[in-house]
Short mmCIF file of C-alpha atoms in Angstrom, two decimals:
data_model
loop_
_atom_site.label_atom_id
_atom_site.label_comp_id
_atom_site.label_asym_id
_atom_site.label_seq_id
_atom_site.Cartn_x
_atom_site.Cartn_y
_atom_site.Cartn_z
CA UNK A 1 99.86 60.80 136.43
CA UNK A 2 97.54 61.02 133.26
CA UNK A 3 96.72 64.64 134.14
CA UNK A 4 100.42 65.94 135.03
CA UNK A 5 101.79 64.72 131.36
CA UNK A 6 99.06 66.58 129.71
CA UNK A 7 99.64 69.23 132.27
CA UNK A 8 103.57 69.04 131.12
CA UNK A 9 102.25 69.35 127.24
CA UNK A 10 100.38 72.34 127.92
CA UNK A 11 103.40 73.91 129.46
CA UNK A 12 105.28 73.00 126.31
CA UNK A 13 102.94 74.26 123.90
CA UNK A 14 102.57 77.44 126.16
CA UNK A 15 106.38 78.13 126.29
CA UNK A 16 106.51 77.98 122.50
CA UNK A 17 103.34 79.64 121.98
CA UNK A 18 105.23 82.76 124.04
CA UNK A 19 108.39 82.53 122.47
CA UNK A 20 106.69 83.48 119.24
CA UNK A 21 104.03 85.45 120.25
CA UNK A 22 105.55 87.15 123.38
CA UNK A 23 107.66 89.08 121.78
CA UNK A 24 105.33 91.31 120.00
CA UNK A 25 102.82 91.22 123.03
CA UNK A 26 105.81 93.33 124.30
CA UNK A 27 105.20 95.69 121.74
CA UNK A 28 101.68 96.00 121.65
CA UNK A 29 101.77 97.42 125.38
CA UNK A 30 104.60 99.39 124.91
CA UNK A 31 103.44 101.21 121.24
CA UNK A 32 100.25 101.64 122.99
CA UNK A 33 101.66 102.99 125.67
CA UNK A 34 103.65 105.70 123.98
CA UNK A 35 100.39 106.26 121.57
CA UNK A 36 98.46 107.20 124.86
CA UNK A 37 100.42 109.29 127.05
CA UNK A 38 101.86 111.44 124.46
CA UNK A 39 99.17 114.24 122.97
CA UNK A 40 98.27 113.95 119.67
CA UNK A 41 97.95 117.50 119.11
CA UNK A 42 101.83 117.71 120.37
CA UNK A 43 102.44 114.22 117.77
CA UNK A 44 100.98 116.26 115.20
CA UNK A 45 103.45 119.08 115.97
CA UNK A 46 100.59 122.24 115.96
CA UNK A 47 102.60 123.95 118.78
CA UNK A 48 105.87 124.02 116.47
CA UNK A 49 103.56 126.34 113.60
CA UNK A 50 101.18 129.03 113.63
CA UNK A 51 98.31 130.42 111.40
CA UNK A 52 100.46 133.07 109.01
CA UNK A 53 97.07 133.90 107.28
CA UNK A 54 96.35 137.84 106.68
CA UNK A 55 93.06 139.31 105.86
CA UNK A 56 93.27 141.27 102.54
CA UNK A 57 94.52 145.16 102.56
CA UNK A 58 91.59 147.41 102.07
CA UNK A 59 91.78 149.44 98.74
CA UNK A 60 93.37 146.27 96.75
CA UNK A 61 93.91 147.08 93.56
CA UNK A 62 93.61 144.10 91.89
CA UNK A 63 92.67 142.25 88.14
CA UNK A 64 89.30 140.83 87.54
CA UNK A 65 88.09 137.47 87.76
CA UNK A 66 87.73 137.88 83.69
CA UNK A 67 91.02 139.04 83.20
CA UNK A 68 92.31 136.16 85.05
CA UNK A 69 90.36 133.27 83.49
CA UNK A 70 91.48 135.16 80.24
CA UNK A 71 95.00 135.16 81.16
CA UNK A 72 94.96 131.55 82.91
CA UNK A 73 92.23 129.39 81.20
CA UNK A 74 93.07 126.17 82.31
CA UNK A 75 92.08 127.16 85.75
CA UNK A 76 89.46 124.93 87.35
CA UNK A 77 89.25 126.68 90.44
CA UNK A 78 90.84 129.99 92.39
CA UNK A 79 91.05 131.68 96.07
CA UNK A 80 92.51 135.17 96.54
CA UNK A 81 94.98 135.28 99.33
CA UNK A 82 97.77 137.09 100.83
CA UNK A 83 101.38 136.26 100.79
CA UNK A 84 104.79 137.76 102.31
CA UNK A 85 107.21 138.10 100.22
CA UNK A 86 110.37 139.72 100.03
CA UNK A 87 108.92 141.38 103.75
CA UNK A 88 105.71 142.57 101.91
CA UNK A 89 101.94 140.99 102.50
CA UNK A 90 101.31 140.51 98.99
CA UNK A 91 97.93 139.91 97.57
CA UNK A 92 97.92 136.98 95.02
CA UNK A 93 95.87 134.37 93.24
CA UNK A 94 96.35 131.07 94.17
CA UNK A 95 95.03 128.64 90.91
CA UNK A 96 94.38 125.42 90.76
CA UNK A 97 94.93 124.02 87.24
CA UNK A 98 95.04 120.79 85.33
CA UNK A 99 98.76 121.37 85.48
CA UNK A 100 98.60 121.80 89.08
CA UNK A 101 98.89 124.73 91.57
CA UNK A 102 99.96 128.36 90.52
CA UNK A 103 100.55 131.42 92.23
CA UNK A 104 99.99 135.05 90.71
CA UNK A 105 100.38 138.61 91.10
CA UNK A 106 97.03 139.50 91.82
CA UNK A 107 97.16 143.00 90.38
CA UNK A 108 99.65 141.91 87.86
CA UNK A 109 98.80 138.49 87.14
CA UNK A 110 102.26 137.82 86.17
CA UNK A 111 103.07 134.11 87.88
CA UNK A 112 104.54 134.35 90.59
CA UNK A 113 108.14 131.49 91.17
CA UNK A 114 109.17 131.14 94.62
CA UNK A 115 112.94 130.80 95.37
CA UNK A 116 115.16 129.33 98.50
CA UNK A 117 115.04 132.47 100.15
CA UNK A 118 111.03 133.35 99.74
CA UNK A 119 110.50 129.70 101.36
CA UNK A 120 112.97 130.37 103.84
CA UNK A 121 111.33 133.45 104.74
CA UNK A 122 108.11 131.41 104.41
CA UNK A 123 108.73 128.93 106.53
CA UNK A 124 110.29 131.62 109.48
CA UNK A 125 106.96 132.60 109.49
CA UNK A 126 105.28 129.67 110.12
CA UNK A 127 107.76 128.51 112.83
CA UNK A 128 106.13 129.76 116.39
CA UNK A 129 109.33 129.22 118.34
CA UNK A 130 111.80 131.73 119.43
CA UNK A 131 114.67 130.66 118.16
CA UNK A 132 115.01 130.39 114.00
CA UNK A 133 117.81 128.67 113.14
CA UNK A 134 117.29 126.81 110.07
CA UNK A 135 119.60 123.90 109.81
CA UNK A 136 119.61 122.67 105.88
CA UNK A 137 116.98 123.81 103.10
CA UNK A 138 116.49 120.69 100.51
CA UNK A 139 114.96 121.14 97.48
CA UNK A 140 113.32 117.49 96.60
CA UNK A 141 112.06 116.68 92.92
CA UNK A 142 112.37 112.48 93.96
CA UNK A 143 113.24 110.23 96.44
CA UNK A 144 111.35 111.65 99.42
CA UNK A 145 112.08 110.38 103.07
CA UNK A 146 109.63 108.32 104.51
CA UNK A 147 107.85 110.71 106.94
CA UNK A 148 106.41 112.46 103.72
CA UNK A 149 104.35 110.95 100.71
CA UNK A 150 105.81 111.35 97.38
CA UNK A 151 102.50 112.55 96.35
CA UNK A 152 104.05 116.21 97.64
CA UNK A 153 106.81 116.25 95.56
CA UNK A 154 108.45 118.30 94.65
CA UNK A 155 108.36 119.71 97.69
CA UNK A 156 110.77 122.22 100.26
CA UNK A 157 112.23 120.30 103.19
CA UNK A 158 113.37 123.47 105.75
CA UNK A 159 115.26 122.08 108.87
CA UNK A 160 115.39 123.53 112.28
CA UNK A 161 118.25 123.11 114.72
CA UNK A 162 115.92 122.85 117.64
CA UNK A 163 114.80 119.92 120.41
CA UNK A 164 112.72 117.99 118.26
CA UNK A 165 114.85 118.64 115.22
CA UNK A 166 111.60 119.82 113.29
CA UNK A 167 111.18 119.61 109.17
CA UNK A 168 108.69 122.18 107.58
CA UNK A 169 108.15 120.86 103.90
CA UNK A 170 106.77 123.89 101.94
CA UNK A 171 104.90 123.71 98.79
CA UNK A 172 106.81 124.63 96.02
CA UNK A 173 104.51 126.19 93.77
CA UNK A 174 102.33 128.03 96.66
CA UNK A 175 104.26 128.19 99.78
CA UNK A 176 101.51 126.86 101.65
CA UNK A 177 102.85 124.75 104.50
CA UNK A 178 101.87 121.29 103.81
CA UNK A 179 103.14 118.84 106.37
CA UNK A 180 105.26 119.07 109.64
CA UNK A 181 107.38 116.52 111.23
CA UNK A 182 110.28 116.52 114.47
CA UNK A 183 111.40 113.44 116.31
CA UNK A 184 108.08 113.01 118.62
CA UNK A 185 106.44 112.49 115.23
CA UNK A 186 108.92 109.93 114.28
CA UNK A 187 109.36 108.08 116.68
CA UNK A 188 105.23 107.73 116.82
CA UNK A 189 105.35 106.48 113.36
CA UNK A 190 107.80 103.80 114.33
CA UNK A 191 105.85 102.46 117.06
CA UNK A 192 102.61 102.90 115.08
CA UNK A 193 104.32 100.21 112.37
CA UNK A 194 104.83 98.66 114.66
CA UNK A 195 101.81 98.07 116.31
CA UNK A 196 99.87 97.54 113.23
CA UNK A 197 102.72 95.18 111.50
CA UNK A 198 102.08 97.03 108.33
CA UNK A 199 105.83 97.43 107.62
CA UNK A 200 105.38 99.07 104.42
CA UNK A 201 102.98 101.50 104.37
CA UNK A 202 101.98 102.04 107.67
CA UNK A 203 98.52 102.20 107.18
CA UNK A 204 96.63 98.96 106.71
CA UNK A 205 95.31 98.17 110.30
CA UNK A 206 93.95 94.73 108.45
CA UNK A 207 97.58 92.92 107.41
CA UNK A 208 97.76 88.93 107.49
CA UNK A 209 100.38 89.93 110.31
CA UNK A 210 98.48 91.59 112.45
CA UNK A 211 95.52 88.57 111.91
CA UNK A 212 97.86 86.33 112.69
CA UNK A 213 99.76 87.43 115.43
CA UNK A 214 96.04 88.48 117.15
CA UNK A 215 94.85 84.40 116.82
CA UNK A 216 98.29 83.66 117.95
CA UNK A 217 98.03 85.68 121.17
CA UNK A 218 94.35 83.92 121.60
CA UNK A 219 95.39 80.32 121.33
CA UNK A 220 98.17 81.34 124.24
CA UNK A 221 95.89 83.17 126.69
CA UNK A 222 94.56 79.89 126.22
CA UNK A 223 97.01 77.60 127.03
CA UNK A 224 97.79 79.61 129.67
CA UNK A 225 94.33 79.17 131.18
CA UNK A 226 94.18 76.05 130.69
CA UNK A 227 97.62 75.40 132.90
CA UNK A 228 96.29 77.90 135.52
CA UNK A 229 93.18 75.72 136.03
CA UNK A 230 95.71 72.21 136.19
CA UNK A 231 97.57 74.28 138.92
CA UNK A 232 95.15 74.83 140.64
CA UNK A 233 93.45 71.41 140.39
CA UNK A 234 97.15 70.12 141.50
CA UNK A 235 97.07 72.29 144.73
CA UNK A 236 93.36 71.12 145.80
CA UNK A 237 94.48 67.45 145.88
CA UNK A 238 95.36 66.25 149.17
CA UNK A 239 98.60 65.10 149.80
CA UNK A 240 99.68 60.90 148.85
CA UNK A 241 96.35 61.63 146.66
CA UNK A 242 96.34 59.51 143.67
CA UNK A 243 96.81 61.54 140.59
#
């Protein structure tokens, strides 16, 4: 009799024990299982771009390193690239400064201000499906939606009608394609909260939450080992044994 009411406080603390911590066992397996059979190449959205990157036209005429440093001395560092714009590979400096980036005329070096319809023809370019059709273009100086750090801002947010309903945000200063998201994405980063419990940022794998709910989960595969071994011991006594 002894052993069947501390058997029957087991199975309380157990039942509790999975009422709390159940729930979120739940997730773990499911999160996981999303985080696992889904690529993370295809997550990261690399089939929904391409590498728009052209090597330099031979014969460019272009100003010196002195004239630009001269022009622009509060550049720290420089790259020559190529651009299209206005349906013309462009050569062009791209500076870094300690006001941040800048783009140039490379032969010119007159600075170079992207509007809505160089980004739009930007981000066409980086898009490697068939189909184009651009949704919305959002310029965004604050308040940035979650899927993007505000570090980027401001930033161009081009939207695709398309399956995965895929954002290109475009640097506004460069063009340079700086993050992609669509709905696989998304819904990763939901589940990915989720499974860490870092509600907030979605990036501490340490939270008191996820500490707690891991001890949790240990005291109840506990319990319920503990009430596996009284079942057992229950079904090994013979029958009219004394308990």
């Amino acid at each position: 009799m002894a052993q069947k009411k501390r058997s029957s406080r087991w199975r309380v603390w157990h039942r509790w024990l999975s009422l709390v911590f159940g729930v979120q066992m739940v997730i773990w397996a499911v999160s996981g299982a999303y985080m696992v059979f889904f690529d993370l190449d295809y997550i990261h959205g690399d089939h929904l771009v391409q590498d728009i990157s052209q090597p330099l036209p031979e014969h460019t005429d272009i100003a010196s390193l002195d004239e630009l440093f001269a022009t622009y001395p509060e550049t720290h560092s420089v790259s020559l690239e190529t651009r299209w714009l206005d349906n013309t590979l462009q050569t062009v400096y791209k500076l870094e400064t300690s006001k941040g980036s800048l783009l140039v005329n490379a032969e010119s070096l007159q600075p170079i201000e992207l509007n809505e319809q160089h980004i739009k023809a930007l981000a066409n370019r980086y898009y490697a499906q068939e189909q184009t059709n651009i949704e919305s273009v959002v310029y965004m100086t604050d308040n940035p939606p979650t899927e993007i750090s505000a570090k980027l801002l401001p930033v161009w947010q081009i939207n695709y009608d398309d399956f995965g309903n895929t954002s290109l945000y475009l640097s506004e200063t460069t063009g340079d394609l700086l993050v992609k998201r669509h709905t696989f994405w998304r819904g990763f980063d939901i589940v990915w909260m989720l499974h860490i419990m870092d509600y907030e940022e979605r990036v501490d794998i340490e939270t008191w939450w996820l500490k707690s709910f891991i001890i949790g989960t240990f005291i109840l595969m506990v319990t319920g080992i503990v009430l596996l071994v009284y079942t057992i011991s229950f079904k090994r006594k013979p029958a009219g044994g004394s308990q």
